[in-house]
Amino acid sequence: MSPVSDLLTAPALPLPALPSIEQTSINTIRTLSMDGVQAANSGHPGTPMALAPVAYSLWQQFLRFDPQDPVWPNRDRFVLSIGHASMLLYSLLHLTEVRAVSKDYETLGEVSVPLDAIKAFRQLDSRCPGHPEYRWTSGVETTTGPLGQGVSTSVGMAIGRQWLAARYNRPGFEDLFDFNVYALCGDGCMMEGISSEAASLAGHLRLSNLCWIYDNNHITIEGNTSLAFTEDVATRFIGYGWNVTRVGDANDLEMLARAFRTFQNCKDRPTLIIVDSHIGYGAPHKQDTSGAHGEPLGEEEVRLAKRNYGWPEDKKFYVPDGVYDHFREGIGKRGKQLRDAWFARIAEYRKQYPELAEELYRMQHRQLPEGWDHDLPEFPADAKGLATRESSAQALNAIAKNMPWLIGGSADLGPSTKTRITQEGAGDFSAENYAGRNFHFGIREHAMGAILNGLSLVKVRPFGSGFFIFVDYMRGSMRLSALMELPVIFVFTHDSIGVGEDGPTHQPIEQLAHMRSMPGLILIRPADANEVVEAWKVILQLHHAPAVLVLTRQAVPTIDRTKYAPAAGLARGAYVLADATGGSPVVIFIATGSEVALCLEAYEQLTKEGVRARVVSMPSWELFDDQDKDYCESVLPPQVRARVSVEVASDFGWSKYTGSEGCSICIETFGASAPLKQLLKKFGFSVDHLVTAAKDQIALHKPRN
């Protein structure tokens, strides 16, 4: 027989000899997970069955976590990166009696995961959805699902702790922030490229507070990992600069404890614990097979597995006497003592360091500091103007001066995206300086997105930047930002064919449409320097939504606000920038970003010809759609059907505002490599073209007798 065949026919292993309450608790995790999946007739039972001892050891013996207050700031974080094994986490949350927390961070009396929620696993409105969801289920530290996202987010959490400690730990309070971050991952996480990006950066930064636990079970949905994955993971991580240790049997609590202590004693690098396990442990016909991965075991196999555990075969969702008490005396008692001691310490800290304590309070509650918007720049009218990435740099630095926990960086593009915090002492975040506010993510856009999510989850206010075309590399992480309602700030520059000679590989066309299609994401493409400032004001006041700020590389005119409407209109998503004189408009231009100035030129020409035109600057569809009907109709009157949208991008979605017979001056192909002026001419972005389009629209919609 081949090694793979041997694995497929391997008999169930005998259970180890453990003190009865320990073994009973572990088997309760296993059987709750099996029963939940079986009742739903959907899910992944095998990994919870295999890793129940690992989760038990970590939570009961090592995790600094208070089930009564699952959001206290210095708790250890546990991330289930293998989100398909969600029943493992739900079983833990239930058995440790983690309390529910409101959106205002108030601890409620009820448990986060009652037994009825487990019985309703994967059913509508259950607190136990198919994959763990942040905000939906208290005790879930981050939404996981797409493999590799969880471990990559954990890197952001670990970075966040190092930054918090560097800024707020003070003499006598050296341990104010010293939490660890644990992430449980599997073969799928290891195969996804995002985890390689994140692990490489974590090793470079020597994040000694980070521990990944790798479930090495050799099974994926299609079968044994030998089908596609034969690399030496341990050697790879040693090459990244990680400390690597191994546990040869997932059931060996003594060796698991030794591995966790090894992590805690390692002070100069992150740790990978490789745990060899048997998926579907105890199931006589499905252990070590893909049949235990992505489908229920079946009633008979569940019954036989329970027999192997010495469990009542016909009892479902059974929690034996003593199990709840056992967890109360373990993680419950230890966690409460740690939590209470920390809050006693923070009370003393507030007396000695009141300003820093006030910062912490505001940060943890996502409040802005007093005077955060002081010193924001104002830009005079200027026909030449400046690139919106340049005005954004000035706004960012004005805010950063007054908001110390605004931190971030770029994927190796800081000099181009203009996102460096330049104030004295800001510094660069590195293994030698965890207090730095400027981050260097390297050329790792996907991991950068996930790391920003992790930073936001520890309540700092992060931003990350890159060229807009590379949003394609980040979309998975950004989708989770939106799903978790995290106020992450994404700054993208080089937003159009304005990239010029770099050509179509670097010229975003469809990316605006992609971003606008994502629920919960706020995209803003400002027209000039003053709209940029207003955009930053809006973004900083978002509490539960990520924002995308889309900026130009090329200079754009700074609009004369004594002649046209104030830039403050940006806060409502769209506003009348220039209006018709002598009556209602007969045609409306609607534009974003650099194209707004072009519309103003066309407006002036039409006005000279006696044509009543209106220009609407629409920097954010999402903000505009959130306005009341009366306001929306005051900006885009339904009776004015002659409309022209102008955007150097795909026209996808613009018919919502122009109507089915409106005109969209856009780009219907990829770009080209040439100087900007040549490109604008080639693709029809000229005053003459806009004027012609407006007149055609007027003729099309002229009342017919």
XYZ file of C-alpha atoms in Angstrom:
705
model
C 0.000 0.000 0.000
C 1.038 3.598 -0.588
C 1.468 5.958 2.383
C -1.729 7.728 1.319
C -3.642 4.442 1.313
C -2.260 3.623 4.730
C -3.615 6.921 6.030
C -7.021 6.292 4.535
C -7.357 2.906 6.245
C -5.733 3.783 9.576
C -7.802 2.639 12.584
C -8.898 5.090 15.218
C -6.182 5.710 17.769
C -6.760 4.823 21.405
C -7.567 7.750 23.642
C -4.750 8.862 25.958
C -4.990 8.334 29.691
C -5.877 11.714 31.219
C -7.514 12.822 34.451
C -11.205 12.191 33.930
C -12.336 15.826 34.021
C -9.689 16.850 31.481
C -10.625 14.043 29.107
C -14.323 14.679 29.673
C -13.896 18.383 28.879
C -11.946 17.636 25.707
C -14.535 15.106 24.588
C -17.322 17.583 25.323
C -15.694 19.997 22.850
C -15.509 17.163 20.331
C -19.056 15.936 20.716
C -20.672 19.365 20.776
C -18.851 20.093 17.524
C -19.918 16.809 15.958
C -23.537 17.250 17.050
C -23.694 20.843 15.839
C -22.472 19.906 12.379
C -24.713 16.863 12.207
C -27.811 18.837 13.235
C -27.072 21.433 10.567
C -26.269 18.709 8.045
C -23.481 21.052 7.038
C -20.029 21.944 8.254
C -16.598 20.604 9.140
C -16.466 18.221 12.103
C -13.025 16.690 11.645
C -10.756 19.514 12.774
C -12.605 20.218 16.047
C -12.401 16.504 16.818
C -8.664 16.532 16.178
C -7.753 19.819 17.838
C -9.989 19.757 20.900
C -6.963 18.919 23.123
C -4.945 21.783 21.605
C -7.735 24.286 22.157
C -8.373 22.937 25.654
C -4.725 23.215 26.655
C -4.386 26.758 25.346
C -7.620 28.118 26.777
C -7.646 26.302 30.084
C -3.963 26.691 30.953
C -2.410 29.604 29.064
C -4.835 32.077 27.471
C -5.139 35.312 29.441
C -8.784 35.917 28.726
C -11.741 36.707 30.973
C -14.978 35.103 29.748
C -16.924 37.616 31.841
C -15.335 40.553 29.998
C -14.178 39.362 26.584
C -13.157 42.843 25.384
C -10.777 44.032 28.109
C -7.878 45.634 26.267
C -4.926 43.539 27.505
C -6.492 40.137 26.896
C -4.685 37.563 24.814
C -6.180 37.203 21.345
C -7.183 33.832 19.904
C -7.760 33.726 16.149
C -9.299 30.684 14.498
C -7.777 31.139 11.057
C -9.233 27.796 9.964
C -12.683 29.322 10.049
C -14.371 26.219 8.654
C -13.648 24.621 12.060
C -15.905 27.216 13.676
C -17.657 24.683 15.898
C -14.387 24.305 17.804
C -14.529 27.980 18.765
C -18.266 27.973 19.431
C -17.876 24.993 21.754
C -15.145 26.824 23.649
C -17.194 30.020 23.894
C -20.129 28.032 25.222
C -18.243 25.908 27.746
C -16.239 28.836 29.107
C -19.466 30.856 29.330
C -18.169 33.897 27.483
C -20.550 36.816 27.980
C -22.155 38.787 25.181
C -21.023 42.381 24.656
C -23.037 45.182 23.082
C -21.786 47.410 20.284
C -21.086 50.008 22.964
C -18.683 47.553 24.628
C -21.050 46.915 27.518
C -21.026 43.397 28.931
C -24.495 41.892 28.891
C -25.769 39.289 31.333
C -26.367 36.609 28.731
C -23.839 34.160 27.408
C -22.517 34.784 23.934
C -23.121 31.232 22.685
C -25.976 29.466 24.500
C -26.551 25.801 23.818
C -29.538 26.647 21.662
C -27.241 28.631 19.363
C -25.036 25.572 18.897
C -28.140 23.508 18.162
C -28.963 26.108 15.492
C -25.445 26.062 13.977
C -25.431 27.547 10.462
C -29.116 28.474 10.695
C -30.562 31.928 10.113
C -29.807 34.414 12.921
C -27.897 31.882 15.019
C -24.873 33.249 16.848
C -23.044 30.291 15.351
C -22.753 31.079 11.619
C -20.763 28.854 9.298
C -17.549 30.808 9.841
C -16.715 33.002 12.846
C -17.924 36.587 12.444
C -16.632 39.536 14.433
C -19.392 41.726 15.930
C -21.903 38.926 15.460
C -20.600 36.629 18.205
C -18.805 38.014 21.257
C -15.523 36.223 21.825
C -14.771 36.066 18.117
C -11.750 38.338 17.670
C -11.879 38.573 13.886
C -13.956 37.309 10.987
C -12.281 34.358 9.327
C -13.307 32.357 6.333
C -10.950 32.831 3.375
C -7.945 30.799 4.428
C -4.830 32.739 5.358
C -6.774 35.847 6.385
C -6.895 34.951 10.063
C -3.189 34.383 10.533
C -2.394 37.492 8.529
C -4.786 39.553 10.647
C -3.086 38.146 13.748
C 0.156 39.760 12.582
C -1.601 43.133 12.693
C -2.841 42.394 16.206
C 0.682 41.500 17.322
C 2.104 44.643 15.716
C -0.619 46.640 17.437
C 0.374 45.312 20.824
C 4.015 46.173 20.252
C 3.061 49.706 19.249
C 0.723 50.136 22.220
C 3.406 48.892 24.602
C 6.039 51.191 23.134
C 3.817 54.247 23.492
C 1.899 53.586 26.696
C 3.985 51.282 28.894
C 5.790 53.540 31.349
C 8.023 53.153 34.412
C 6.076 51.194 36.969
C 3.646 50.072 34.250
C 5.946 48.077 31.978
C 3.298 45.400 31.511
C 0.303 47.611 30.791
C 0.171 46.105 27.319
C 1.786 42.684 27.100
C -0.878 40.477 25.537
C -0.026 37.603 23.217
C -1.709 36.637 19.960
C -2.425 33.002 19.104
C -3.676 31.885 15.701
C -4.785 28.373 14.844
C -4.157 27.558 11.187
C -4.045 24.601 8.829
C -2.678 23.382 5.540
C -4.965 25.698 3.579
C -3.667 28.744 5.439
C -0.127 27.646 4.705
C -0.827 27.301 0.996
C -2.470 30.702 0.553
C 0.036 33.339 -0.519
C -1.210 35.956 1.929
C 0.096 33.934 4.884
C 3.567 33.823 3.354
C 3.551 37.604 2.963
C 2.421 38.073 6.564
C 4.778 35.473 8.045
C 7.740 37.016 6.242
C 6.973 40.440 7.686
C 6.316 39.021 11.172
C 9.718 37.344 11.180
C 11.389 40.509 9.947
C 9.764 42.501 12.753
C 10.634 39.817 15.345
C 7.136 39.747 16.806
C 7.809 37.599 19.850
C 4.224 37.996 21.061
C 2.876 36.056 18.062
C 2.235 32.306 18.024
C 0.807 30.350 15.103
C -0.372 26.809 15.811
C -0.253 24.760 12.621
C -2.619 21.797 12.420
C -0.546 19.406 10.329
C -3.168 16.801 9.416
C -2.292 16.298 5.721
C -5.923 16.583 4.593
C -7.761 19.114 2.429
C -11.124 18.880 0.690
C -9.758 17.044 -2.339
C -7.814 14.499 -0.299
C -4.308 14.121 1.044
C -2.099 17.204 0.827
C 0.443 15.162 -1.143
C -1.730 15.960 -4.166
C -0.400 19.535 -4.213
C 1.646 20.370 -1.107
C 4.942 18.748 -0.180
C 7.053 21.652 1.036
C 8.926 21.638 4.329
C 6.907 24.156 6.330
C 9.275 24.094 9.295
C 12.264 25.001 7.159
C 10.283 27.750 5.420
C 9.453 29.392 8.747
C 12.989 29.027 10.041
C 13.984 30.905 6.910
C 11.490 33.632 7.804
C 13.220 34.022 11.156
C 10.637 32.207 13.277
C 11.165 29.923 16.242
C 9.744 26.518 15.267
C 8.768 23.685 17.589
C 6.747 20.539 17.092
C 4.209 18.428 18.961
C 4.032 14.922 17.522
C 0.574 14.075 18.871
C -2.287 16.551 19.255
C -3.561 14.548 22.229
C -0.361 14.985 24.256
C -1.264 17.717 26.743
C 2.166 17.614 28.354
C 3.955 18.304 25.082
C 1.392 20.938 24.130
C 2.013 22.738 27.417
C 5.751 22.525 26.817
C 5.304 24.060 23.351
C 3.227 26.949 24.706
C 5.824 27.591 27.401
C 8.512 27.565 24.707
C 6.600 30.314 22.916
C 6.165 32.358 26.076
C 9.880 32.090 26.869
C 10.981 33.142 23.366
C 11.640 36.887 23.402
C 13.206 37.594 20.034
C 10.989 36.122 17.307
C 7.509 34.742 16.558
C 6.807 31.055 17.172
C 5.292 28.365 14.972
C 4.037 25.270 16.788
C 3.543 22.401 14.353
C 0.997 19.960 15.760
C 0.596 16.576 14.088
C -3.048 15.561 14.311
C -5.590 13.135 12.915
C -8.583 14.822 11.331
C -11.828 13.249 12.519
C -10.027 11.738 15.491
C -11.975 8.778 16.849
C -14.299 8.318 13.855
C -13.630 4.694 12.838
C -14.278 5.087 9.113
C -13.526 8.758 8.450
C -10.466 9.537 10.575
C -7.598 10.801 8.388
C -9.847 11.198 5.351
C -11.313 14.163 3.509
C -14.709 12.754 4.481
C -14.206 14.344 7.905
C -13.366 17.734 6.418
C -16.239 19.330 4.588
C -19.337 17.310 5.446
C -21.143 15.826 8.453
C -19.936 12.427 9.627
C -23.384 10.870 9.422
C -25.486 9.674 12.325
C -23.924 6.205 12.495
C -20.351 7.488 12.342
C -21.131 10.032 15.067
C -22.503 7.240 17.230
C -19.414 5.082 16.685
C -17.068 7.988 17.381
C -18.867 8.652 20.645
C -18.454 4.978 21.509
C -14.707 5.377 20.970
C -14.738 8.318 23.372
C -16.653 6.305 25.979
C -19.535 8.723 25.497
C -23.270 8.105 25.758
C -23.948 7.229 22.127
C -27.494 8.532 21.901
C -27.081 11.770 23.830
C -26.826 14.913 21.743
C -25.434 18.291 22.845
C -24.504 16.664 26.128
C -22.433 18.562 28.680
C -21.575 16.278 31.618
C -21.665 17.473 35.192
C -18.509 19.243 36.256
C -17.412 20.522 32.842
C -18.701 24.077 33.264
C -17.238 24.184 36.782
C -13.906 22.926 35.478
C -13.644 25.793 32.997
C -14.837 28.294 35.621
C -12.016 27.194 37.914
C -9.496 27.345 35.089
C -9.742 30.079 32.460
C -12.667 31.717 34.256
C -10.910 32.231 37.581
C -7.517 33.056 36.080
C -8.987 35.418 33.505
C -11.031 37.378 36.021
C -8.031 37.829 38.297
C -5.920 39.106 35.400
C -8.661 41.399 34.152
C -9.406 42.876 37.587
C -5.712 43.417 38.271
C -5.315 45.213 34.936
C -8.175 47.601 35.610
C -6.755 48.326 39.052
C -3.471 49.125 37.343
C -5.106 51.383 34.769
C -6.740 53.340 37.602
C -3.280 54.002 39.054
C -1.915 54.716 35.591
C -4.558 57.401 35.090
C -3.319 59.182 38.222
C 0.299 59.200 37.067
C -0.189 59.583 33.319
C -3.576 61.282 32.854
C -2.951 62.461 29.296
C -1.880 59.025 28.084
C -4.792 57.412 29.917
C -7.187 59.803 28.184
C -5.678 58.848 24.831
C -6.225 55.180 25.642
C -9.828 55.746 26.628
C -10.616 57.652 23.452
C -8.794 55.130 21.300
C -10.537 52.127 22.845
C -13.928 53.802 22.330
C -13.084 55.022 18.824
C -13.415 58.649 19.852
C -11.403 61.441 18.279
C -9.116 63.606 20.415
C -10.051 67.185 21.177
C -8.792 69.472 18.435
C -8.119 66.669 16.002
C -9.119 68.903 13.070
C -7.145 71.977 14.109
C -4.598 73.262 11.625
C -6.125 71.563 8.604
C -4.913 73.341 5.480
C -7.014 75.592 3.265
C -6.012 75.987 -0.343
C -6.475 79.156 -2.424
C -7.769 78.995 -5.963
C -5.044 77.959 -8.353
C -5.499 77.138 -12.016
C -2.394 74.986 -11.973
C -3.206 73.419 -8.630
C -1.548 70.342 -7.224
C -2.034 66.589 -7.205
C -4.605 65.407 -4.713
C -1.989 63.027 -3.294
C -0.003 66.160 -2.373
C -2.898 67.905 -0.631
C -3.727 64.618 1.099
C -0.206 64.501 2.511
C -0.723 67.912 4.068
C -4.110 66.965 5.539
C -2.815 63.643 6.858
C 0.070 65.288 8.644
C -2.108 67.995 10.148
C -4.383 65.317 11.616
C -1.535 63.014 12.683
C -0.056 65.825 14.767
C -3.221 65.887 16.890
C -4.088 62.165 16.800
C -1.149 60.076 18.056
C -2.771 56.719 17.340
C -3.214 57.445 13.633
C -0.502 55.183 12.220
C 0.201 53.485 8.911
C 2.287 53.253 5.812
C 2.477 51.756 2.366
C 3.390 48.709 0.352
C 6.793 50.140 -0.601
C 5.233 53.207 -2.235
C 5.377 55.881 0.459
C 7.372 58.399 -1.625
C 4.718 58.114 -4.361
C 1.551 57.921 -2.244
C 2.768 60.758 0.023
C 1.568 59.027 3.161
C 4.588 59.482 5.397
C 3.988 61.111 8.778
C 6.737 63.704 8.821
C 6.423 65.317 12.233
C 9.438 65.147 14.477
C 9.646 61.878 16.386
C 7.163 59.958 14.221
C 9.868 57.513 13.189
C 9.688 54.193 11.395
C 8.140 51.096 12.949
C 10.774 48.375 13.081
C 12.084 45.571 15.273
C 14.361 48.170 16.852
C 11.650 50.820 17.242
C 8.133 49.612 17.950
C 7.090 53.189 18.703
C 7.427 54.284 15.063
C 4.280 55.534 13.342
C 5.406 54.942 9.750
C 5.033 51.353 8.590
C 6.893 49.620 5.802
C 4.814 46.658 4.665
C 7.104 45.814 1.789
C 5.636 44.766 -1.538
C 2.892 42.811 0.200
C -0.441 44.486 -0.602
C -2.657 41.544 0.352
C -1.010 41.058 3.731
C -1.021 44.816 4.289
C -4.814 44.819 4.064
C -5.171 42.013 6.611
C -2.582 43.572 8.928
C -4.499 46.855 8.845
C -7.576 44.912 9.951
C -5.602 43.457 12.853
C -4.371 46.884 13.861
C -7.916 48.238 13.781
C -9.110 45.340 15.921
C -6.780 46.462 18.716
C -8.314 49.926 18.293
C -5.503 52.027 16.829
C -6.517 53.936 13.674
C -4.534 52.485 10.771
C -4.083 53.552 7.184
C -2.396 51.797 4.302
C -1.571 53.033 0.849
C -0.601 51.963 -2.632
C -1.308 52.560 -6.300
C -5.011 52.189 -7.068
C -4.372 49.452 -9.621
C -3.030 47.225 -6.829
C -6.350 47.286 -5.020
C -6.899 44.048 -6.934
C -4.325 42.386 -4.674
C -6.091 43.679 -1.558
C -9.749 43.102 -2.284
C -10.097 39.999 -0.079
C -8.777 41.810 2.974
C -10.796 44.941 2.212
C -13.960 42.890 1.940
C -13.363 41.651 5.472
C -12.792 45.259 6.611
C -16.275 46.051 5.343
C -17.815 42.856 6.702
C -16.376 43.564 10.169
C -17.287 47.273 9.991
C -13.720 48.324 10.764
C -12.779 51.993 10.163
C -9.614 51.169 8.246
C -8.352 53.895 5.922
C -7.103 52.903 2.460
C -5.288 55.616 0.503
C -4.831 54.895 -3.198
C -3.059 57.176 -5.635
C -2.312 57.072 -9.377
C -6.046 56.781 -9.868
C -6.510 56.863 -13.640
C -4.878 57.017 -17.060
C -3.125 59.986 -15.489
C -0.422 57.402 -14.784
C 0.416 57.991 -18.431
C 3.496 56.269 -19.783
C 3.306 53.372 -17.306
C 0.585 52.039 -19.544
C -2.489 49.826 -19.155
C -0.961 47.486 -16.566
C -0.862 50.418 -14.141
C -3.916 52.389 -15.283
C -7.041 51.563 -13.240
C -10.213 51.301 -15.307
C -12.648 48.937 -13.576
C -11.348 49.389 -10.030
C -13.722 52.222 -9.064
C -16.671 50.030 -10.038
C -15.226 47.118 -8.070
C -14.901 49.189 -4.922
C -18.321 50.808 -5.276
C -19.933 47.386 -5.548
C -18.715 46.375 -2.090
C -21.331 46.778 0.681
C -20.270 48.862 3.658
C -17.285 50.511 1.995
C -17.105 54.299 1.584
C -15.180 55.421 -1.508
C -14.258 59.079 -1.967
C -12.612 60.497 -5.083
C -12.110 64.220 -4.387
C -11.953 66.835 -7.129
C -9.349 69.183 -5.701
C -7.226 70.030 -2.672
C -10.088 71.415 -0.594
C -12.286 68.414 -1.291
C -9.367 66.267 -0.097
C -9.386 68.068 3.246
C -13.136 67.573 3.553
C -12.694 63.908 2.661
C -10.252 63.407 5.539
C -12.750 65.081 7.876
C -15.447 62.623 6.828
C -13.168 59.610 7.004
C -11.856 60.311 10.498
C -15.420 60.492 11.819
C -16.371 57.041 10.499
C -16.746 54.503 13.295
C -18.027 51.381 11.557
C -17.003 51.614 7.928
C -13.711 51.389 6.040
C -12.921 54.223 3.651
C -11.108 54.329 0.330
C -9.556 57.642 -0.633
C -8.723 57.738 -4.350
C -6.187 60.380 -5.397
C -4.390 61.682 -8.475
C -0.748 61.634 -9.373
C -1.123 64.590 -11.740
C -1.873 68.158 -10.666
C -5.512 69.256 -10.767
C -6.772 72.855 -10.488
C -7.764 74.119 -7.060
C -11.317 75.292 -7.625
C -12.169 78.924 -6.861
C -14.579 78.554 -3.957
C -15.494 82.246 -4.056
C -17.024 81.568 -7.459
C -18.259 78.020 -6.964
C -19.812 76.152 -4.028
C -17.810 75.327 -0.870
C -15.984 71.997 -0.723
C -17.875 71.149 2.484
C -20.583 69.768 0.220
C -18.423 66.664 -0.074
C -19.778 65.427 3.264
C -23.099 64.701 1.541
C -21.465 62.711 -1.239
C -22.532 65.025 -4.069
C -23.359 68.691 -4.296
C -24.115 71.422 -6.815
C -20.732 72.946 -7.556
C -21.775 75.304 -10.349
C -25.371 76.099 -11.257
C -27.310 77.601 -14.104
C -28.069 81.295 -14.118
C -31.380 82.714 -15.275
C -33.439 79.593 -14.659
C -33.345 75.887 -13.992
C -30.621 73.829 -15.664
C -31.386 72.008 -18.879
C -28.365 69.713 -18.624
C -26.318 68.360 -15.720
C -22.677 67.296 -15.688
C -21.830 64.781 -12.952
C -18.200 63.977 -12.282
C -15.638 62.853 -9.732
C -11.995 63.580 -9.130
C -9.853 65.165 -11.802
C -12.719 65.261 -14.287
C -14.673 67.844 -12.277
C -12.374 70.648 -13.452
C -12.973 69.568 -17.040
C -16.723 69.786 -16.471
C -16.319 73.322 -15.103
C -14.575 74.338 -18.325
C -17.416 72.870 -20.386
C -19.932 74.574 -18.094
C -18.290 77.973 -18.658
C -18.376 77.511 -22.425
C -22.041 76.476 -22.404
C -22.914 79.388 -20.124
C -21.289 81.796 -22.580
C -23.485 80.288 -25.285
C -26.590 80.818 -23.166
C -27.073 77.153 -22.263
C -28.202 76.654 -18.674
C -25.918 73.930 -17.266
C -25.186 72.545 -13.821
C -22.037 70.811 -12.549
C -22.400 68.276 -9.758
C -19.289 67.094 -7.987
C -20.011 63.545 -6.796
C -16.940 62.360 -4.868
C -18.806 59.567 -3.051
C -21.743 57.565 -4.340
C -22.159 55.903 -0.958
C -22.413 59.142 0.996
C -24.826 60.595 -1.555
C -27.073 57.530 -1.552
C -27.324 57.871 2.223
C -28.948 61.322 1.957
C -32.670 61.934 2.139
C -34.744 61.965 -1.030
C -35.362 65.706 -0.964
C -31.653 66.487 -0.929
C -30.870 63.996 -3.674
C -33.558 65.433 -5.895
C -32.355 68.965 -5.223
C -28.962 67.969 -6.609
C -30.268 65.805 -9.450
C -33.805 67.025 -10.231
C -35.802 64.176 -11.797
C -37.237 66.512 -14.433
C -33.762 67.289 -15.793
C -33.118 64.147 -17.785
C -30.287 65.511 -19.937
C -27.269 64.293 -18.001
C -23.608 63.612 -18.741
C -21.372 61.686 -16.346
C -17.635 62.137 -16.762
C -15.094 59.789 -15.214
C -11.821 58.398 -16.536
C -12.911 54.859 -15.761
C -15.539 52.269 -16.611
C -19.096 53.601 -16.867
C -20.408 50.632 -14.889
C -23.060 51.875 -12.465
C -23.323 55.441 -13.748
C -26.756 54.865 -15.303
C -28.116 54.986 -11.746
C -27.489 58.733 -11.868
C -27.649 59.552 -15.570
C -30.696 57.468 -16.373
C -30.882 54.859 -19.106
C -30.720 57.540 -21.824
C -28.012 59.616 -20.204
C -24.500 59.891 -21.548
C -21.385 58.564 -19.857
C -18.035 59.831 -21.061
C -15.818 57.074 -19.806
C -13.291 54.452 -20.891
C -14.594 51.231 -22.379
C -11.219 49.569 -22.956
C -7.952 49.319 -21.080
C -5.659 52.331 -21.263
C -2.494 52.870 -23.260
C 1.097 53.923 -22.733
C 1.497 57.592 -23.664
C 1.752 61.060 -22.115
C -1.423 62.131 -20.324
C -2.450 64.831 -22.796
C -2.345 62.335 -25.639
C -4.381 59.836 -23.627
C -7.052 62.372 -22.726
C -7.426 63.294 -26.384
C -7.515 59.644 -27.474
C -10.274 58.724 -25.011
C -12.396 61.825 -25.553
C -11.803 63.766 -22.366
C -11.892 67.260 -23.861
C -14.045 70.338 -23.394
C -15.319 70.115 -26.954
C -16.428 66.516 -26.462
C -18.239 67.370 -23.237
C -19.995 70.344 -24.804
C -21.108 68.237 -27.760
C -22.355 65.491 -25.455
C -24.325 68.023 -23.409
C -25.979 69.489 -26.498
C -26.814 65.998 -27.769
C -28.446 65.229 -24.434
C -30.450 68.449 -24.539
C -31.669 67.599 -28.036
C -32.511 64.027 -27.031
C -34.593 65.108 -24.053
C -36.155 68.227 -25.607
C -39.934 68.130 -25.116
C -41.715 67.054 -28.276
C -45.066 68.623 -29.209
